[in-house]
Short mmCIF file of C-alpha atoms in Angstrom, two decimals:
data_model
loop_
_atom_site.label_atom_id
_atom_site.label_comp_id
_atom_site.label_asym_id
_atom_site.label_seq_id
_atom_site.Cartn_x
_atom_site.Cartn_y
_atom_site.Cartn_z
CA UNK G 1 -118.04 -15.77 193.93
CA UNK G 2 -119.46 -12.94 191.79
CA UNK G 3 -118.77 -9.38 192.85
CA UNK G 4 -122.32 -8.21 192.16
CA UNK G 5 -124.26 -8.59 195.44
CA UNK G 6 -127.51 -8.86 193.43
CA UNK G 7 -126.36 -12.23 192.09
CA UNK G 8 -126.23 -15.50 193.95
CA UNK G 9 -123.01 -17.53 194.15
CA UNK G 10 -123.73 -19.18 190.76
CA UNK G 11 -124.28 -15.82 189.06
CA UNK G 12 -128.08 -15.70 188.87
CA UNK G 13 -130.28 -12.82 190.00
CA UNK G 14 -132.57 -14.94 192.13
CA UNK G 15 -132.58 -16.85 195.38
CA UNK G 16 -130.64 -20.13 195.56
CA UNK G 17 -133.87 -22.02 196.26
CA UNK G 18 -135.20 -20.80 192.91
CA UNK G 19 -132.01 -21.84 191.07
CA UNK G 20 -131.84 -25.43 189.86
CA UNK G 21 -128.37 -26.85 189.30
CA UNK G 22 -127.53 -30.30 187.98
CA UNK G 23 -124.31 -31.61 189.53
CA UNK G 24 -122.34 -34.21 187.57
CA UNK G 25 -121.42 -36.67 190.33
CA UNK G 26 -118.68 -39.23 189.73
CA UNK G 27 -118.81 -40.59 193.27
CA UNK G 28 -115.49 -39.04 194.18
CA UNK G 29 -114.79 -36.41 196.80
CA UNK G 30 -114.62 -33.46 194.38
CA UNK G 31 -118.07 -33.68 192.81
CA UNK G 32 -119.54 -34.80 196.14
CA UNK G 33 -118.29 -31.61 197.79
CA UNK G 34 -119.72 -29.50 194.97
CA UNK G 35 -123.15 -31.09 195.42
CA UNK G 36 -123.03 -30.88 199.22
CA UNK G 37 -121.90 -27.25 199.27
CA UNK G 38 -124.61 -26.16 196.83
CA UNK G 39 -127.28 -28.09 198.71
CA UNK G 40 -126.14 -26.48 201.97
CA UNK G 41 -126.42 -23.04 200.34
CA UNK G 42 -130.04 -23.82 199.56
CA UNK G 43 -129.87 -24.48 195.83
CA UNK G 44 -132.31 -26.83 194.08
CA UNK G 45 -129.68 -29.54 193.47
CA UNK G 46 -130.16 -32.56 191.23
CA UNK G 47 -127.34 -35.10 191.22
CA UNK G 48 -126.65 -37.12 188.08
CA UNK G 49 -124.16 -39.98 187.74
CA UNK G 50 -123.29 -41.57 184.42
CA UNK G 51 -122.73 -45.30 184.13
CA UNK G 52 -120.18 -45.26 181.35
CA UNK G 53 -119.48 -48.97 181.15
CA UNK G 54 -120.53 -52.23 182.76
CA UNK G 55 -118.64 -52.16 186.04
CA UNK G 56 -118.73 -55.94 186.17
CA UNK G 57 -117.11 -56.37 182.77
CA UNK G 58 -113.49 -57.22 182.09
CA UNK G 59 -112.59 -53.67 181.09
CA UNK G 60 -113.71 -52.19 184.37
CA UNK G 61 -111.37 -51.36 187.19
CA UNK G 62 -112.17 -51.54 190.87
CA UNK G 63 -112.50 -48.06 192.29
CA UNK G 64 -112.47 -46.42 188.86
CA UNK G 65 -114.55 -43.39 187.96
CA UNK G 66 -118.22 -44.21 187.39
CA UNK G 67 -117.84 -47.87 188.35
CA UNK G 68 -120.39 -49.55 190.63
CA UNK G 69 -118.85 -48.43 193.91
CA UNK G 70 -118.76 -44.83 192.77
CA UNK G 71 -122.43 -44.87 191.79
CA UNK G 72 -123.22 -46.13 195.28
CA UNK G 73 -121.09 -43.41 196.89
CA UNK G 74 -122.76 -40.66 194.84
CA UNK G 75 -126.21 -41.93 195.79
CA UNK G 76 -125.23 -42.01 199.45
CA UNK G 77 -124.08 -38.37 199.35
CA UNK G 78 -127.40 -37.36 197.78
CA UNK G 79 -129.34 -39.18 200.47
CA UNK G 80 -127.28 -37.59 203.24
CA UNK G 81 -127.74 -34.07 201.85
CA UNK G 82 -131.39 -34.53 200.87
CA UNK G 83 -131.43 -33.97 197.11
CA UNK G 84 -132.56 -36.28 194.26
CA UNK G 85 -130.01 -38.42 192.44
CA UNK G 86 -130.28 -40.19 189.10
CA UNK G 87 -128.09 -42.75 187.35
CA UNK G 88 -128.09 -42.56 183.56
CA UNK G 89 -126.93 -45.42 181.34
CA UNK G 90 -124.48 -43.87 178.89
CA UNK G 91 -122.63 -47.09 178.16
CA UNK G 92 -123.36 -47.16 174.42
CA UNK G 93 -122.68 -43.44 174.02
CA UNK G 94 -119.38 -43.74 175.88
CA UNK G 95 -118.24 -46.71 173.83
CA UNK G 96 -119.12 -45.06 170.51
CA UNK G 97 -117.81 -41.59 171.36
CA UNK G 98 -114.75 -42.42 173.46
CA UNK G 99 -113.63 -46.04 173.75
CA UNK G 100 -113.79 -46.94 170.03
CA UNK G 101 -111.86 -43.84 169.01
CA UNK G 102 -109.32 -44.52 171.74
CA UNK G 103 -108.70 -48.00 170.34
CA UNK G 104 -108.52 -46.86 166.72
CA UNK G 105 -106.22 -43.92 167.51
CA UNK G 106 -103.89 -46.11 169.52
CA UNK G 107 -103.75 -48.66 166.71
CA UNK G 108 -102.88 -45.84 164.31
CA UNK G 109 -99.81 -45.00 166.37
CA UNK G 110 -101.24 -42.02 168.22
CA UNK G 111 -101.31 -41.43 171.98
CA UNK G 112 -104.96 -40.52 172.63
CA UNK G 113 -106.37 -38.68 175.64
CA UNK G 114 -109.85 -40.20 176.14
CA UNK G 115 -110.63 -38.07 179.21
CA UNK G 116 -110.76 -34.99 176.97
CA UNK G 117 -113.09 -36.72 174.51
CA UNK G 118 -115.30 -37.83 177.40
CA UNK G 119 -115.68 -34.25 178.62
CA UNK G 120 -116.21 -33.00 175.07
CA UNK G 121 -118.57 -35.65 173.72
CA UNK G 122 -120.36 -37.04 176.76
CA UNK G 123 -120.29 -34.87 179.88
CA UNK G 124 -120.36 -31.42 178.27
CA UNK G 125 -122.58 -32.41 175.36
CA UNK G 126 -125.10 -35.15 176.16
CA UNK G 127 -125.17 -34.69 179.93
CA UNK G 128 -125.37 -30.93 179.54
CA UNK G 129 -128.41 -31.34 177.28
CA UNK G 130 -129.95 -33.64 179.90
CA UNK G 131 -129.44 -30.89 182.48
CA UNK G 132 -131.32 -28.47 180.24
CA UNK G 133 -134.11 -31.04 179.81
CA UNK G 134 -134.39 -31.07 183.62
CA UNK G 135 -134.95 -27.28 183.48
CA UNK G 136 -131.69 -26.62 185.29
CA UNK G 137 -130.27 -23.10 185.22
CA UNK G 138 -126.73 -24.50 185.02
CA UNK G 139 -124.61 -27.61 185.42
CA UNK G 140 -121.80 -27.84 187.99
CA UNK G 141 -118.84 -30.21 188.06
CA UNK G 142 -115.96 -30.99 190.39
CA UNK G 143 -113.24 -30.01 187.93
CA UNK G 144 -110.38 -27.85 189.14
CA UNK G 145 -110.69 -24.94 186.75
CA UNK G 146 -112.15 -21.44 187.00
CA UNK G 147 -114.88 -19.67 185.08
CA UNK G 148 -114.49 -15.90 185.26
CA UNK G 149 -116.54 -13.13 183.69
CA UNK G 150 -114.61 -11.04 181.19
CA UNK G 151 -115.48 -8.05 179.04
CA UNK G 152 -116.88 -10.30 176.29
CA UNK G 153 -118.49 -12.91 178.55
CA UNK G 154 -117.37 -15.96 180.56
CA UNK G 155 -113.72 -16.97 180.27
CA UNK G 156 -111.93 -20.18 181.20
CA UNK G 157 -109.01 -19.84 183.62
CA UNK G 158 -106.60 -22.23 185.29
CA UNK G 159 -107.39 -23.39 188.81
CA UNK G 160 -105.96 -21.44 191.75
CA UNK G 161 -104.09 -24.60 192.74
CA UNK G 162 -101.80 -25.19 189.76
CA UNK G 163 -100.98 -28.67 191.06
CA UNK G 164 -104.65 -29.66 190.61
CA UNK G 165 -105.39 -27.60 187.48
CA UNK G 166 -107.39 -29.57 184.89
CA UNK G 167 -107.43 -27.03 182.08
CA UNK G 168 -105.49 -29.38 179.78
CA UNK G 169 -108.46 -31.76 179.85
CA UNK G 170 -111.08 -29.06 179.30
CA UNK G 171 -109.63 -27.02 176.43
CA UNK G 172 -112.41 -28.15 174.07
CA UNK G 173 -115.16 -26.58 176.20
CA UNK G 174 -117.02 -24.26 173.82
CA UNK G 175 -118.12 -20.70 174.65
CA UNK G 176 -121.75 -21.87 174.59
CA UNK G 177 -121.04 -24.66 177.05
CA UNK G 178 -119.01 -22.32 179.25
CA UNK G 179 -121.98 -20.01 179.62
CA UNK G 180 -123.95 -22.90 181.19
CA UNK G 181 -121.22 -24.58 183.25
CA UNK G 182 -120.01 -23.80 186.76
CA UNK G 183 -116.82 -25.01 188.51
CA UNK G 184 -117.20 -24.28 192.25
CA UNK G 185 -113.86 -25.84 193.28
CA UNK G 186 -111.59 -23.88 190.96
CA UNK G 187 -110.79 -21.16 193.49
CA UNK G 188 -109.76 -23.52 196.32
CA UNK G 189 -106.08 -23.41 197.34
CA UNK G 190 -105.56 -27.18 197.56
CA UNK G 191 -107.13 -30.64 197.49
CA UNK G 192 -106.79 -30.65 201.27
CA UNK G 193 -109.29 -27.78 201.37
CA UNK G 194 -111.74 -29.89 199.40
CA UNK G 195 -111.37 -32.80 201.79
CA UNK G 196 -111.85 -30.43 204.73
CA UNK G 197 -115.18 -29.34 203.24
CA UNK G 198 -116.19 -32.97 202.75
CA UNK G 199 -115.42 -33.66 206.41
CA UNK G 200 -117.42 -30.59 207.50
CA UNK G 201 -120.44 -31.98 205.65
CA UNK G 202 -119.89 -35.40 207.19
CA UNK G 203 -119.38 -37.08 203.81
CA UNK G 204 -117.99 -40.60 203.98
CA UNK G 205 -116.01 -39.96 200.79
CA UNK G 206 -113.86 -37.32 202.54
CA UNK G 207 -110.86 -39.67 202.62
CA UNK G 208 -111.64 -41.56 199.41
CA UNK G 209 -108.50 -41.88 197.24
CA UNK G 210 -108.39 -40.06 193.92
CA UNK G 211 -109.07 -42.19 190.86
CA UNK G 212 -105.95 -43.00 188.89
CA UNK G 213 -105.31 -43.62 185.19
CA UNK G 214 -108.06 -43.78 182.58
CA UNK G 215 -111.30 -45.09 184.05
CA UNK G 216 -111.67 -48.05 181.67
CA UNK G 217 -107.96 -48.98 181.55
CA UNK G 218 -107.01 -51.32 184.41
CA UNK G 219 -103.66 -50.41 185.99
CA UNK G 220 -102.75 -48.16 183.08
CA UNK G 221 -102.25 -51.17 180.78
CA UNK G 222 -103.40 -49.71 177.46
CA UNK G 223 -102.24 -52.66 175.39
CA UNK G 224 -104.36 -55.23 177.24
CA UNK G 225 -107.48 -53.13 176.67
CA UNK G 226 -106.70 -52.65 172.98
CA UNK G 227 -106.23 -56.40 172.54
CA UNK G 228 -109.68 -57.02 174.03
CA UNK G 229 -111.31 -54.32 171.92
CA UNK G 230 -109.48 -55.19 168.71
CA UNK G 231 -108.49 -58.89 168.72
CA UNK G 232 -105.34 -59.57 166.68
CA UNK G 233 -104.07 -56.02 167.10
CA UNK G 234 -100.81 -57.12 168.74
CA UNK G 235 -99.16 -58.50 165.62
CA UNK G 236 -95.36 -58.79 165.93
CA UNK G 237 -92.92 -56.83 163.78
CA UNK G 238 -89.45 -55.33 163.60
CA UNK G 239 -87.63 -52.80 165.75
CA UNK G 240 -85.71 -50.65 163.29
CA UNK G 241 -83.11 -47.95 163.88
CA UNK G 242 -83.78 -44.60 162.20
CA UNK G 243 -80.78 -45.33 159.96
CA UNK G 244 -82.48 -48.46 158.62
CA UNK G 245 -80.80 -51.20 160.68
CA UNK G 246 -83.07 -53.94 161.97
CA UNK G 247 -82.25 -54.29 165.67
CA UNK G 248 -84.75 -56.88 166.79
CA UNK G 249 -88.40 -57.82 166.92
CA UNK G 250 -91.37 -56.62 168.98
CA UNK G 251 -94.61 -58.20 170.15
CA UNK G 252 -96.94 -55.54 168.76
CA UNK G 253 -96.78 -51.82 168.03
CA UNK G 254 -99.54 -51.23 170.60
CA UNK G 255 -97.06 -51.99 173.38
CA UNK G 256 -94.93 -48.92 172.55
CA UNK G 257 -95.25 -45.14 172.85
CA UNK G 258 -93.23 -42.21 171.53
CA UNK G 259 -90.33 -41.44 173.86
CA UNK G 260 -90.22 -44.92 175.42
CA UNK G 261 -86.77 -46.14 176.40
CA UNK G 262 -87.24 -49.09 178.74
CA UNK G 263 -88.53 -52.48 177.73
CA UNK G 264 -87.41 -52.34 174.11
CA UNK G 265 -85.52 -55.63 174.32
CA UNK G 266 -82.54 -54.40 172.31
CA UNK G 267 -79.85 -54.23 174.99
CA UNK G 268 -76.12 -54.37 174.37
CA UNK G 269 -75.96 -51.16 172.31
CA UNK G 270 -73.45 -48.44 173.14
CA UNK G 271 -75.94 -45.57 173.33
CA UNK G 272 -79.51 -45.55 174.71
CA UNK G 273 -82.26 -45.57 172.12
CA UNK G 274 -85.81 -44.26 172.30
CA UNK G 275 -88.99 -44.85 170.32
CA UNK G 276 -89.10 -41.93 167.90
CA UNK G 277 -91.87 -43.08 165.55
CA UNK G 278 -94.43 -45.86 165.13
CA UNK G 279 -94.85 -47.18 161.58
CA UNK G 280 -98.17 -48.93 162.09
CA UNK G 281 -98.74 -49.80 158.45
CA UNK G 282 -95.49 -51.80 158.28
CA UNK G 283 -95.67 -52.93 161.93
CA UNK G 284 -92.33 -51.26 162.69
CA UNK G 285 -91.14 -49.53 165.86
CA UNK G 286 -88.59 -46.90 164.83
CA UNK G 287 -85.93 -46.07 167.43
CA UNK G 288 -83.17 -43.50 167.55
CA UNK G 289 -81.08 -41.25 169.83
CA UNK G 290 -82.77 -38.90 172.29
CA UNK G 291 -82.13 -35.81 170.19
CA UNK G 292 -84.50 -37.17 167.54
CA UNK G 293 -87.36 -36.69 170.00
CA UNK G 294 -86.86 -32.91 170.14
CA UNK G 295 -89.63 -30.99 168.34
CA UNK G 296 -90.19 -27.30 167.79
CA UNK G 297 -92.93 -27.35 165.14
CA UNK G 298 -96.28 -28.79 166.22
CA UNK G 299 -99.17 -29.05 163.73
CA UNK G 300 -102.54 -28.73 165.46
CA UNK G 301 -106.08 -29.27 164.20
CA UNK G 302 -109.70 -29.39 165.48
CA UNK G 303 -108.96 -26.12 167.26
CA UNK G 304 -111.42 -24.75 169.80
CA UNK G 305 -110.76 -21.04 170.27
CA UNK G 306 -111.71 -19.35 173.55
CA UNK G 307 -109.69 -16.19 173.11
CA UNK G 308 -110.88 -12.76 171.98
CA UNK G 309 -111.72 -12.09 168.35
CA UNK G 310 -111.77 -14.45 165.41
CA UNK G 311 -109.07 -17.12 165.58
CA UNK G 312 -107.88 -16.78 161.97
CA UNK G 313 -107.78 -12.98 161.94
CA UNK G 314 -104.27 -12.75 163.41
CA UNK G 315 -101.26 -13.96 161.42
CA UNK G 316 -99.57 -15.05 164.64
CA UNK G 317 -99.89 -14.75 168.40
CA UNK G 318 -97.37 -15.09 171.22
CA UNK G 319 -98.86 -17.54 173.71
CA UNK G 320 -98.00 -20.30 176.17
CA UNK G 321 -98.80 -23.92 175.35
CA UNK G 322 -98.94 -27.31 177.01
CA UNK G 323 -98.19 -30.33 174.84
CA UNK G 324 -98.54 -32.78 177.74
CA UNK G 325 -100.78 -32.63 180.79
CA UNK G 326 -97.82 -33.14 183.13
CA UNK G 327 -95.67 -30.36 181.68
CA UNK G 328 -95.85 -26.66 182.56
CA UNK G 329 -96.88 -24.14 179.88
CA UNK G 330 -94.02 -23.06 177.65
CA UNK G 331 -93.54 -20.10 175.31
CA UNK G 332 -94.67 -20.52 171.72
CA UNK G 333 -95.88 -18.72 168.61
CA UNK G 334 -99.32 -19.67 167.27
CA UNK G 335 -99.83 -19.29 163.52
CA UNK G 336 -103.36 -19.99 162.24
CA UNK G 337 -103.65 -21.92 158.98
CA UNK G 338 -107.45 -21.95 158.91
CA UNK G 339 -110.32 -21.54 161.37
CA UNK G 340 -109.55 -24.97 162.83
CA UNK G 341 -105.87 -25.61 162.05
CA UNK G 342 -102.62 -23.98 163.10
CA UNK G 343 -98.89 -24.42 163.40
CA UNK G 344 -97.36 -23.97 166.83
CA UNK G 345 -93.67 -23.07 167.03
CA UNK G 346 -92.14 -23.87 170.41
CA UNK G 347 -89.43 -21.40 171.40
CA UNK G 348 -87.64 -24.23 173.21
CA UNK G 349 -87.80 -27.70 171.67
CA UNK G 350 -89.76 -30.34 173.60
CA UNK G 351 -89.20 -34.09 173.61
CA UNK G 352 -91.85 -36.72 173.03
CA UNK G 353 -94.47 -34.55 171.31
CA UNK G 354 -96.88 -37.17 170.03
CA UNK G 355 -99.84 -37.25 167.61
CA UNK G 356 -103.07 -37.76 169.53
CA UNK G 357 -102.05 -35.55 172.44
CA UNK G 358 -103.62 -32.14 173.00
CA UNK G 359 -101.87 -28.82 172.55
CA UNK G 360 -103.54 -26.35 174.89
CA UNK G 361 -103.19 -22.56 174.53
CA UNK G 362 -102.76 -20.10 177.40
CA UNK G 363 -102.47 -16.33 177.59
CA UNK G 364 -98.84 -15.20 178.01
CA UNK G 365 -99.82 -13.38 181.21
CA UNK G 366 -102.39 -14.38 183.78
CA UNK G 367 -104.30 -17.64 183.97
CA UNK G 368 -106.65 -17.53 180.99
CA UNK G 369 -107.13 -20.61 178.81
CA UNK G 370 -107.34 -19.64 175.13
CA UNK G 371 -108.43 -23.04 173.83
CA UNK G 372 -106.37 -25.64 172.03
CA UNK G 373 -106.41 -28.46 169.53
CA UNK G 374 -105.07 -31.92 168.71
CA UNK G 375 -101.52 -32.70 167.62
CA UNK G 376 -101.90 -34.72 164.46
CA UNK G 377 -98.48 -35.42 163.03
CA UNK G 378 -94.86 -34.94 163.97
CA UNK G 379 -92.13 -33.05 162.17
#
């Protein structure tokens, strides 16, 4: 909530009834609570749900984000709370902007994060423009992240509940987008608090399970999706030790990820081996001892800077970084190479740093998100 009593809870100097807010509704409990809370406060709420793929198609997953059931649940919340709700067909946009790149990146040996691209290229770009076309003053989402006003304008901060924090997936939010976005759940202490609010509003989604995995990847099986999107992608090849020894064969590079140990099919060796590199061009899975996974130097590109000043002005900055969504921030030195590229030196080596993952920057003190970029090759 803003400190200025002249502003409403979304930061505008007018009554809630005169403030139109588009709420991006996935059909889950988080975005449903955002819409219900704002409607109860008297805001002019418009709910919008994106159909991102054909929920009856083979790629879809029962109960996944934006599938048919979720659209129905979002509509039901809107009806219960008395605000309009629209479903927009973004299937072609989603396939072009997210699914195709996911398939191509995976085939190139990277480990993509399509949820980030979806936020960047669909929800916070096309949907945000739709919200403006609807004459909305802002767009609100159910993400667990905080928007705080700083000396130079709005800043992005981690959620109060670090266990639910989604800053890793929102690092590419631009300053312009941040000025228009609102994240009403970011200050809540826990997911239980969100479900309590849903129950208070009488929402049937109060006990709805959280969506798991990537919305268009059934049961987390990336390889099966890639095979459907790119027939013939699972060509067999060799499993090769880093020292050059051929240890066996594999059923397709797409079935392996950096850091993988189990399921390699090369048992009987004295020491455990891990996937340390994917040679897609030669259809080879390169394996080696665990120490080969340790990385201290991380090249990053496509940087989105949310910190103060011009990104390339400083020769280096002491920051915290996340190289995986499931890992806590760790100390690092950020050295800009250009306005959009940098080298990150981890003070403590990390294992399994993979091209295609995001490297997200955080202030060394406090909760501020400074932006981030994409890891594009290993060293």
